[in-house]
Amino acid sequence: MKIGIIGAGNVGGTLGRILASKGHSICFGVRTPQNEKVVSLLTTIAGKACADTIEAAASFGEAIVLATPWMATQEAIAQAGNLSGKIVIDCINPIEMTPNGLAQGLLVGHTTSAAEEIANWATGAKVVKAFNNIGASQFENLTYGSQVASTFICGDDEEAKKVVTSLAKDIGFEVVDVGELNKARLLEPLGMIWIHLAIFRGYGQEFSINLIKR
Ligand SMILES: NC(=O)c1ccc[n+]([C@@H]2O[C@H](COP(=O)([O-])OP(=O)(O)OC[C@H]3O[C@@H](n4cnc5c(N)ncnc54)[C@H](OP(=O)(O)O)[C@@H]3O)[C@@H](O)[C@H]2O)c1
């Protein structure tokens, strides 16, 4: 599948590397395609990905991954141009960065979510929330003993969720479909729990918050 990835940092870069290794075509949409980190990332993917403007990557992708800081996301979507009809995979946790680092809360919630705001900004796009509930450091090895990590997804378009489920399985996730896009109001705090445990409670990063069933 042709996938445009907006943002080539921890999340975008890692997802791009894994999805390229599974045979997908990747175009990173970045502010500066010739940036040293981006060039280095492309070298590790060895010819199976390119980097271009945000608009070009969005035009390239049948699915678009949003992997930007929350505060930059509205601007990145505006630069992406027309996303109508595209699958937009929202990995974002709307966390607050302060001069002292990460604040211990979310900037939106209860009555809306980052995913719903993104759906408003990306007119006509089929937005699916995914991959926000676990650190990008885990994406390349999602196995914990006999279990694999869950990713929780939600969205209003069933076909788009099937595509995202297939991509998530390619990465190695077990997928839990939580329902409509407004369930992102529940999933974004779940992402914050992972961050809170990892950073503020000393759990490190080698863990997943999973659904377990009898
Ligand atoms: N890190 C994790 O483990 C993790 C896990 C799950 C979800 N998330 C969420 O995923 C998102 C990305 O996190 P990350 O850790 O990958 O961030 P990151 O490593 O800082 O990467 C952010 C990317 O966004 C780009 N960017 C920044 N400002 C931009 C703007 N105004 N317009 C266009 N692009 C811009 C950056 O490009 P430049 O190099 O040009 O600045 C960079 O490529 C966040 O919303 C985060 O909450 C993170």
PDB file of C-alpha atoms and ligand atoms in Angstrom:
ATOM      1  CA  MET A   1       0.000   0.000   0.000  1.00  0.00           C
ATOM      2  CA  LYS A   2       1.174   3.580  -0.642  1.00  0.00           C
ATOM      3  CA  ILE A   3       1.495   5.308   2.721  1.00  0.00           C
ATOM      4  CA  GLY A   4       2.324   8.957   3.384  1.00  0.00           C
ATOM      5  CA  ILE A   5       3.735   9.555   6.842  1.00  0.00           C
ATOM      6  CA  ILE A   6       3.590  13.131   8.121  1.00  0.00           C
ATOM      7  CA  GLY A   7       6.409  13.450  10.641  1.00  0.00           C
ATOM      8  CA  ALA A   8       9.536  11.307  10.624  1.00  0.00           C
ATOM      9  CA  GLY A   9      10.407  11.277  14.325  1.00  0.00           C
ATOM     10  CA  ASN A  10      10.053   8.459  16.867  1.00  0.00           C
ATOM     11  CA  VAL A  11       6.617   7.327  15.693  1.00  0.00           C
ATOM     12  CA  GLY A  12       6.677   8.249  11.999  1.00  0.00           C
ATOM     13  CA  GLY A  13      10.235   7.048  11.424  1.00  0.00           C
ATOM     14  CA  THR A  14       9.705   3.731  13.213  1.00  0.00           C
ATOM     15  CA  LEU A  15       6.361   2.987  11.560  1.00  0.00           C
ATOM     16  CA  GLY A  16       7.848   3.864   8.162  1.00  0.00           C
ATOM     17  CA  ARG A  17      10.814   1.550   8.695  1.00  0.00           C
ATOM     18  CA  ILE A  18       8.588  -1.371   9.745  1.00  0.00           C
ATOM     19  CA  LEU A  19       5.922  -0.879   7.076  1.00  0.00           C
ATOM     20  CA  ALA A  20       8.576  -0.571   4.344  1.00  0.00           C
ATOM     21  CA  SER A  21      10.068  -3.871   5.545  1.00  0.00           C
ATOM     22  CA  LYS A  22       6.608  -5.422   5.082  1.00  0.00           C
ATOM     23  CA  GLY A  23       6.475  -4.316   1.435  1.00  0.00           C
ATOM     24  CA  HIS A  24       4.579  -1.025   1.707  1.00  0.00           C
ATOM     25  CA  SER A  25       5.705   2.085  -0.203  1.00  0.00           C
ATOM     26  CA  ILE A  26       6.470   4.955   2.124  1.00  0.00           C
ATOM     27  CA  CYS A  27       6.783   8.688   1.538  1.00  0.00           C
ATOM     28  CA  PHE A  28       7.620  10.809   4.573  1.00  0.00           C
ATOM     29  CA  GLY A  29       6.143  14.305   4.572  1.00  0.00           C
ATOM     30  CA  VAL A  30       8.559  16.589   6.382  1.00  0.00           C
ATOM     31  CA  ARG A  31       9.382  20.268   6.634  1.00  0.00           C
ATOM     32  CA  THR A  32      12.964  19.753   5.471  1.00  0.00           C
ATOM     33  CA  PRO A  33      13.435  16.594   3.367  1.00  0.00           C
ATOM     34  CA  GLN A  34      17.221  17.113   3.243  1.00  0.00           C
ATOM     35  CA  ASN A  35      17.451  17.247   7.064  1.00  0.00           C
ATOM     36  CA  GLU A  36      20.306  15.036   8.331  1.00  0.00           C
ATOM     37  CA  LYS A  37      18.001  12.867  10.495  1.00  0.00           C
ATOM     38  CA  VAL A  38      15.609  12.288   7.601  1.00  0.00           C
ATOM     39  CA  VAL A  39      18.452  11.384   5.227  1.00  0.00           C
ATOM     40  CA  SER A  40      19.806   8.965   7.845  1.00  0.00           C
ATOM     41  CA  LEU A  41      16.348   7.404   8.290  1.00  0.00           C
ATOM     42  CA  LEU A  42      16.041   6.893   4.521  1.00  0.00           C
ATOM     43  CA  THR A  43      19.445   5.213   4.487  1.00  0.00           C
ATOM     44  CA  THR A  44      18.245   2.643   7.058  1.00  0.00           C
ATOM     45  CA  ILE A  45      15.226   1.903   4.859  1.00  0.00           C
ATOM     46  CA  ALA A  46      17.491   1.412   1.838  1.00  0.00           C
ATOM     47  CA  GLY A  47      15.580   2.707  -1.153  1.00  0.00           C
ATOM     48  CA  LYS A  48      12.084   1.655  -0.054  1.00  0.00           C
ATOM     49  CA  ALA A  49      11.027   5.117   1.113  1.00  0.00           C
ATOM     50  CA  CYS A  50      11.350   8.718   0.070  1.00  0.00           C
ATOM     51  CA  ALA A  51      10.983  12.082   1.772  1.00  0.00           C
ATOM     52  CA  ASP A  52       9.182  15.036   0.289  1.00  0.00           C
ATOM     53  CA  THR A  53       7.036  17.982   1.273  1.00  0.00           C
ATOM     54  CA  ILE A  54       4.022  17.332   3.481  1.00  0.00           C
ATOM     55  CA  GLU A  55       1.714  18.088   0.563  1.00  0.00           C
ATOM     56  CA  ALA A  56       3.523  15.652  -1.762  1.00  0.00           C
ATOM     57  CA  ALA A  57       3.531  12.852   0.825  1.00  0.00           C
ATOM     58  CA  ALA A  58      -0.174  13.381   1.495  1.00  0.00           C
ATOM     59  CA  SER A  59      -0.904  13.266  -2.228  1.00  0.00           C
ATOM     60  CA  PHE A  60       1.210  10.067  -2.583  1.00  0.00           C
ATOM     61  CA  GLY A  61      -0.465   8.083   0.203  1.00  0.00           C
ATOM     62  CA  GLU A  62      -3.671   6.074  -0.005  1.00  0.00           C
ATOM     63  CA  ALA A  63      -3.335   6.119   3.764  1.00  0.00           C
ATOM     64  CA  ILE A  64      -1.750   9.010   5.666  1.00  0.00           C
ATOM     65  CA  VAL A  65      -0.167   8.540   9.085  1.00  0.00           C
ATOM     66  CA  LEU A  66      -0.175  11.643  11.294  1.00  0.00           C
ATOM     67  CA  ALA A  67       2.862  11.518  13.587  1.00  0.00           C
ATOM     68  CA  THR A  68       3.407  15.148  14.565  1.00  0.00           C
ATOM     69  CA  PRO A  69       3.330  16.835  17.977  1.00  0.00           C
ATOM     70  CA  TRP A  70      -0.239  17.801  18.839  1.00  0.00           C
ATOM     71  CA  MET A  71       0.528  21.514  18.784  1.00  0.00           C
ATOM     72  CA  ALA A  72       1.852  21.207  15.196  1.00  0.00           C
ATOM     73  CA  THR A  73      -0.919  18.986  13.854  1.00  0.00           C
ATOM     74  CA  GLN A  74      -3.438  21.551  12.621  1.00  0.00           C
ATOM     75  CA  GLU A  75      -0.690  23.314  10.688  1.00  0.00           C
ATOM     76  CA  ALA A  76       0.597  20.013   9.246  1.00  0.00           C
ATOM     77  CA  ILE A  77      -2.919  19.082   8.084  1.00  0.00           C
ATOM     78  CA  ALA A  78      -3.297  22.479   6.444  1.00  0.00           C
ATOM     79  CA  GLN A  79      -0.018  21.886   4.592  1.00  0.00           C
ATOM     80  CA  ALA A  80      -1.185  18.412   3.522  1.00  0.00           C
ATOM     81  CA  GLY A  81      -3.916  19.936   1.348  1.00  0.00           C
ATOM     82  CA  ASN A  82      -6.951  17.954   0.256  1.00  0.00           C
ATOM     83  CA  LEU A  83      -7.297  14.760   2.335  1.00  0.00           C
ATOM     84  CA  SER A  84     -10.882  14.049   1.315  1.00  0.00           C
ATOM     85  CA  GLY A  85     -11.459  10.315   0.870  1.00  0.00           C
ATOM     86  CA  LYS A  86      -8.059   9.358   2.321  1.00  0.00           C
ATOM     87  CA  ILE A  87      -7.550   7.140   5.329  1.00  0.00           C
ATOM     88  CA  VAL A  88      -5.872   9.265   8.006  1.00  0.00           C
ATOM     89  CA  ILE A  89      -4.258   7.286  10.814  1.00  0.00           C
ATOM     90  CA  ASP A  90      -4.007   9.461  13.898  1.00  0.00           C
ATOM     91  CA  CYS A  91      -1.273   8.357  16.346  1.00  0.00           C
ATOM     92  CA  ILE A  92      -1.353  11.572  18.331  1.00  0.00           C
ATOM     93  CA  ASN A  93      -1.634  12.103  22.053  1.00  0.00           C
ATOM     94  CA  PRO A  94      -2.654  15.716  22.713  1.00  0.00           C
ATOM     95  CA  ILE A  95      -0.077  16.185  25.418  1.00  0.00           C
ATOM     96  CA  GLU A  96       1.177  19.474  26.702  1.00  0.00           C
ATOM     97  CA  MET A  97       4.847  20.358  26.450  1.00  0.00           C
ATOM     98  CA  THR A  98       6.050  23.051  28.848  1.00  0.00           C
ATOM     99  CA  PRO A  99       9.486  24.678  29.181  1.00  0.00           C
ATOM    100  CA  ASN A 100      10.085  22.072  31.916  1.00  0.00           C
ATOM    101  CA  GLY A 101       9.131  19.157  29.664  1.00  0.00           C
ATOM    102  CA  LEU A 102       6.054  16.980  29.465  1.00  0.00           C
ATOM    103  CA  ALA A 103       3.039  18.069  31.523  1.00  0.00           C
ATOM    104  CA  GLN A 104       1.088  15.332  33.248  1.00  0.00           C
ATOM    105  CA  GLY A 105      -2.201  15.724  31.413  1.00  0.00           C
ATOM    106  CA  LEU A 106      -4.000  16.010  28.092  1.00  0.00           C
ATOM    107  CA  LEU A 107      -4.955  19.287  26.415  1.00  0.00           C
ATOM    108  CA  VAL A 108      -8.323  18.051  25.122  1.00  0.00           C
ATOM    109  CA  GLY A 109     -10.782  15.469  26.382  1.00  0.00           C
ATOM    110  CA  HIS A 110     -14.227  14.660  27.809  1.00  0.00           C
ATOM    111  CA  THR A 111     -16.252  16.495  25.166  1.00  0.00           C
ATOM    112  CA  THR A 112     -13.853  16.049  22.229  1.00  0.00           C
ATOM    113  CA  SER A 113     -10.533  14.415  21.374  1.00  0.00           C
ATOM    114  CA  ALA A 114      -7.511  15.010  19.175  1.00  0.00           C
ATOM    115  CA  ALA A 115      -8.951  12.499  16.710  1.00  0.00           C
ATOM    116  CA  GLU A 116     -12.259  14.366  16.430  1.00  0.00           C
ATOM    117  CA  GLU A 117     -10.491  17.713  16.033  1.00  0.00           C
ATOM    118  CA  ILE A 118      -8.335  16.149  13.301  1.00  0.00           C
ATOM    119  CA  ALA A 119     -11.478  14.893  11.544  1.00  0.00           C
ATOM    120  CA  ASN A 120     -12.804  18.478  11.589  1.00  0.00           C
ATOM    121  CA  TRP A 121      -9.566  19.868  10.155  1.00  0.00           C
ATOM    122  CA  ALA A 122      -9.059  17.122   7.528  1.00  0.00           C
ATOM    123  CA  THR A 123     -12.364  17.594   5.742  1.00  0.00           C
ATOM    124  CA  GLY A 124     -13.733  14.393   4.223  1.00  0.00           C
ATOM    125  CA  ALA A 125     -10.902  12.168   5.507  1.00  0.00           C
ATOM    126  CA  LYS A 126     -11.618   8.776   7.088  1.00  0.00           C
ATOM    127  CA  VAL A 127      -9.853   9.219  10.413  1.00  0.00           C
ATOM    128  CA  VAL A 128      -8.824   6.181  12.439  1.00  0.00           C
ATOM    129  CA  LYS A 129      -7.096   6.441  15.816  1.00  0.00           C
ATOM    130  CA  ALA A 130      -4.316   3.880  16.314  1.00  0.00           C
ATOM    131  CA  PHE A 131      -0.870   3.287  17.810  1.00  0.00           C
ATOM    132  CA  ASN A 132      -1.170   5.971  20.527  1.00  0.00           C
ATOM    133  CA  ASN A 133      -1.308   3.581  23.486  1.00  0.00           C
ATOM    134  CA  ILE A 134       2.315   2.422  23.526  1.00  0.00           C
ATOM    135  CA  GLY A 135       5.754   3.952  23.041  1.00  0.00           C
ATOM    136  CA  ALA A 136       7.351   3.914  19.613  1.00  0.00           C
ATOM    137  CA  SER A 137      10.363   2.221  21.214  1.00  0.00           C
ATOM    138  CA  GLN A 138       8.205  -0.918  21.407  1.00  0.00           C
ATOM    139  CA  PHE A 139       6.940  -1.035  17.803  1.00  0.00           C
ATOM    140  CA  GLU A 140       9.854  -3.130  16.514  1.00  0.00           C
ATOM    141  CA  ASN A 141       9.372  -5.827  19.154  1.00  0.00           C
ATOM    142  CA  LEU A 142       5.775  -6.190  20.327  1.00  0.00           C
ATOM    143  CA  THR A 143       6.166  -9.562  22.035  1.00  0.00           C
ATOM    144  CA  TYR A 144       5.996  -9.853  25.827  1.00  0.00           C
ATOM    145  CA  GLY A 145       6.367 -13.472  26.904  1.00  0.00           C
ATOM    146  CA  SER A 146       3.501 -15.341  25.273  1.00  0.00           C
ATOM    147  CA  GLN A 147       1.530 -12.160  24.495  1.00  0.00           C
ATOM    148  CA  VAL A 148       1.728  -9.495  21.827  1.00  0.00           C
ATOM    149  CA  ALA A 149       0.908  -5.839  22.402  1.00  0.00           C
ATOM    150  CA  SER A 150      -2.599  -4.571  21.770  1.00  0.00           C
ATOM    151  CA  THR A 151      -3.329  -1.439  19.839  1.00  0.00           C
ATOM    152  CA  PHE A 152      -6.755   0.044  20.357  1.00  0.00           C
ATOM    153  CA  ILE A 153      -8.356   1.640  17.311  1.00  0.00           C
ATOM    154  CA  CYS A 154     -11.516   3.636  16.687  1.00  0.00           C
ATOM    155  CA  GLY A 155     -13.124   5.391  13.742  1.00  0.00           C
ATOM    156  CA  ASP A 156     -16.398   5.981  11.936  1.00  0.00           C
ATOM    157  CA  ASP A 157     -15.517   4.256   8.639  1.00  0.00           C
ATOM    158  CA  GLU A 158     -15.563   0.450   8.846  1.00  0.00           C
ATOM    159  CA  GLU A 159     -13.569  -0.068   5.622  1.00  0.00           C
ATOM    160  CA  ALA A 160     -10.856   2.331   6.817  1.00  0.00           C
ATOM    161  CA  LYS A 161     -10.664   0.450  10.122  1.00  0.00           C
ATOM    162  CA  LYS A 162     -10.190  -2.826   8.193  1.00  0.00           C
ATOM    163  CA  VAL A 163      -7.231  -1.273   6.329  1.00  0.00           C
ATOM    164  CA  VAL A 164      -5.702   0.044   9.567  1.00  0.00           C
ATOM    165  CA  THR A 165      -6.252  -3.344  11.224  1.00  0.00           C
ATOM    166  CA  SER A 166      -4.357  -5.001   8.404  1.00  0.00           C
ATOM    167  CA  LEU A 167      -1.475  -2.505   8.694  1.00  0.00           C
ATOM    168  CA  ALA A 168      -1.411  -2.931  12.496  1.00  0.00           C
ATOM    169  CA  LYS A 169      -1.200  -6.712  12.078  1.00  0.00           C
ATOM    170  CA  ASP A 170       1.666  -6.254   9.599  1.00  0.00           C
ATOM    171  CA  ILE A 171       3.487  -4.353  12.348  1.00  0.00           C
ATOM    172  CA  GLY A 172       2.736  -7.157  14.812  1.00  0.00           C
ATOM    173  CA  PHE A 173      -0.084  -5.755  16.962  1.00  0.00           C
ATOM    174  CA  GLU A 174      -3.194  -7.466  18.189  1.00  0.00           C
ATOM    175  CA  VAL A 175      -6.009  -5.054  17.300  1.00  0.00           C
ATOM    176  CA  VAL A 176      -8.896  -4.081  19.556  1.00  0.00           C
ATOM    177  CA  ASP A 177     -11.631  -2.090  17.770  1.00  0.00           C
ATOM    178  CA  VAL A 178     -13.184   0.169  20.397  1.00  0.00           C
ATOM    179  CA  GLY A 179     -15.889   1.655  18.153  1.00  0.00           C
ATOM    180  CA  GLU A 180     -16.668   5.103  16.733  1.00  0.00           C
ATOM    181  CA  LEU A 181     -14.175   7.955  16.432  1.00  0.00           C
ATOM    182  CA  ASN A 182     -15.500   9.643  19.564  1.00  0.00           C
ATOM    183  CA  LYS A 183     -14.098   6.691  21.552  1.00  0.00           C
ATOM    184  CA  ALA A 184     -10.760   8.453  21.067  1.00  0.00           C
ATOM    185  CA  ARG A 185     -11.892  10.376  24.170  1.00  0.00           C
ATOM    186  CA  LEU A 186     -11.169   7.105  25.981  1.00  0.00           C
ATOM    187  CA  LEU A 187      -8.106   6.027  24.008  1.00  0.00           C
ATOM    188  CA  GLU A 188      -6.139   9.240  24.408  1.00  0.00           C
ATOM    189  CA  PRO A 189      -6.142   8.980  28.240  1.00  0.00           C
ATOM    190  CA  LEU A 190      -5.034   5.362  27.755  1.00  0.00           C
ATOM    191  CA  GLY A 191      -2.007   6.685  25.872  1.00  0.00           C
ATOM    192  CA  MET A 192      -1.401   9.065  28.751  1.00  0.00           C
ATOM    193  CA  ILE A 193      -1.423   6.142  31.206  1.00  0.00           C
ATOM    194  CA  TRP A 194       1.397   4.468  29.253  1.00  0.00           C
ATOM    195  CA  ILE A 195       3.374   7.733  29.251  1.00  0.00           C
ATOM    196  CA  HIS A 196       2.686   8.329  32.944  1.00  0.00           C
ATOM    197  CA  LEU A 197       3.826   4.843  33.956  1.00  0.00           C
ATOM    198  CA  ALA A 198       6.889   4.975  31.701  1.00  0.00           C
ATOM    199  CA  ILE A 199       8.111   8.433  32.623  1.00  0.00           C
ATOM    200  CA  PHE A 200       6.678   9.394  35.996  1.00  0.00           C
ATOM    201  CA  ARG A 201       6.274   6.002  37.722  1.00  0.00           C
ATOM    202  CA  GLY A 202       9.558   4.399  36.749  1.00  0.00           C
ATOM    203  CA  TYR A 203       8.217   1.485  34.705  1.00  0.00           C
ATOM    204  CA  GLY A 204      10.620   2.161  31.835  1.00  0.00           C
ATOM    205  CA  GLN A 205       9.393   1.435  28.331  1.00  0.00           C
ATOM    206  CA  GLU A 206       9.405  -2.345  28.043  1.00  0.00           C
ATOM    207  CA  PHE A 207       5.715  -2.897  28.661  1.00  0.00           C
ATOM    208  CA  SER A 208       2.326  -2.822  26.965  1.00  0.00           C
ATOM    209  CA  ILE A 209      -1.175  -2.118  28.254  1.00  0.00           C
ATOM    210  CA  ASN A 210      -3.148  -5.041  26.834  1.00  0.00           C
ATOM    211  CA  LEU A 211      -6.607  -6.491  26.561  1.00  0.00           C
ATOM    212  CA  ILE A 212      -6.570  -9.981  28.018  1.00  0.00           C
ATOM    213  CA  LYS A 213      -9.534 -12.302  27.630  1.00  0.00           C
ATOM    214  CA  ARG A 214     -10.689 -15.564  29.143  1.00  0.00           C
TER     215      ARG A 214
HETATM  216  N1  LIG B   1       7.084   8.931  21.050  1.00  0.00           N
HETATM  217  C1  LIG B   1       6.239   7.943  21.316  1.00  0.00           C
HETATM  218  O1  LIG B   1       6.630   6.915  21.876  1.00  0.00           O
HETATM  219  C2  LIG B   1       4.777   8.079  20.933  1.00  0.00           C
HETATM  220  C3  LIG B   1       3.953   6.952  20.983  1.00  0.00           C
HETATM  221  C4  LIG B   1       2.619   7.067  20.576  1.00  0.00           C
HETATM  222  C5  LIG B   1       2.142   8.281  20.105  1.00  0.00           C
HETATM  223  N2  LIG B   1       2.967   9.357  20.073  1.00  0.00           N
HETATM  224  C6  LIG B   1       2.456  10.614  19.502  1.00  0.00           C
HETATM  225  O2  LIG B   1       2.965  10.668  18.172  1.00  0.00           O
HETATM  226  C7  LIG B   1       3.244  12.016  17.796  1.00  0.00           C
HETATM  227  C8  LIG B   1       4.694  12.121  17.344  1.00  0.00           C
HETATM  228  O3  LIG B   1       5.537  11.804  18.436  1.00  0.00           O
HETATM  229  P1  LIG B   1       7.086  11.569  18.188  1.00  0.00           P
HETATM  230  O4  LIG B   1       7.638  11.104  19.471  1.00  0.00           O
HETATM  231  O5  LIG B   1       7.299  10.784  16.943  1.00  0.00           O
HETATM  232  O6  LIG B   1       7.585  13.071  17.934  1.00  0.00           O
HETATM  233  P2  LIG B   1       8.991  13.531  17.373  1.00  0.00           P
HETATM  234  O7  LIG B   1       9.987  12.420  17.466  1.00  0.00           O
HETATM  235  O8  LIG B   1       9.282  14.832  18.004  1.00  0.00           O
HETATM  236  O9  LIG B   1       8.694  13.755  15.805  1.00  0.00           O
HETATM  237  C9  LIG B   1       7.784  14.742  15.406  1.00  0.00           C
HETATM  238  C10 LIG B   1       7.834  14.919  13.900  1.00  0.00           C
HETATM  239  O10 LIG B   1       6.897  15.952  13.564  1.00  0.00           O
HETATM  240  C11 LIG B   1       7.563  16.945  12.800  1.00  0.00           C
HETATM  241  N3  LIG B   1       7.021  18.281  13.067  1.00  0.00           N
HETATM  242  C12 LIG B   1       7.169  19.033  14.180  1.00  0.00           C
HETATM  243  N4  LIG B   1       6.527  20.209  14.040  1.00  0.00           N
HETATM  244  C13 LIG B   1       5.980  20.189  12.797  1.00  0.00           C
HETATM  245  C14 LIG B   1       5.204  21.119  12.049  1.00  0.00           C
HETATM  246  N5  LIG B   1       4.849  22.318  12.570  1.00  0.00           N
HETATM  247  N6  LIG B   1       4.810  20.784  10.807  1.00  0.00           N
HETATM  248  C15 LIG B   1       5.178  19.598  10.276  1.00  0.00           C
HETATM  249  N7  LIG B   1       5.911  18.666  10.931  1.00  0.00           N
HETATM  250  C16 LIG B   1       6.305  18.977  12.170  1.00  0.00           C
HETATM  251  C17 LIG B   1       9.009  16.858  13.211  1.00  0.00           C
HETATM  252  O11 LIG B   1       9.778  17.408  12.170  1.00  0.00           O
HETATM  253  P3  LIG B   1      11.052  18.324  12.409  1.00  0.00           P
HETATM  254  O12 LIG B   1      12.188  17.349  12.515  1.00  0.00           O
HETATM  255  O13 LIG B   1      11.060  19.184  11.213  1.00  0.00           O
HETATM  256  O14 LIG B   1      10.827  19.086  13.697  1.00  0.00           O
HETATM  257  C18 LIG B   1       9.188  15.358  13.366  1.00  0.00           C
HETATM  258  O15 LIG B   1       9.417  14.743  12.111  1.00  0.00           O
HETATM  259  C19 LIG B   1       2.923  12.875  19.017  1.00  0.00           C
HETATM  260  O16 LIG B   1       1.660  13.445  18.840  1.00  0.00           O
HETATM  261  C20 LIG B   1       2.927  11.883  20.172  1.00  0.00           C
HETATM  262  O17 LIG B   1       2.008  12.272  21.199  1.00  0.00           O
HETATM  263  C21 LIG B   1       4.265   9.285  20.462  1.00  0.00           C
END
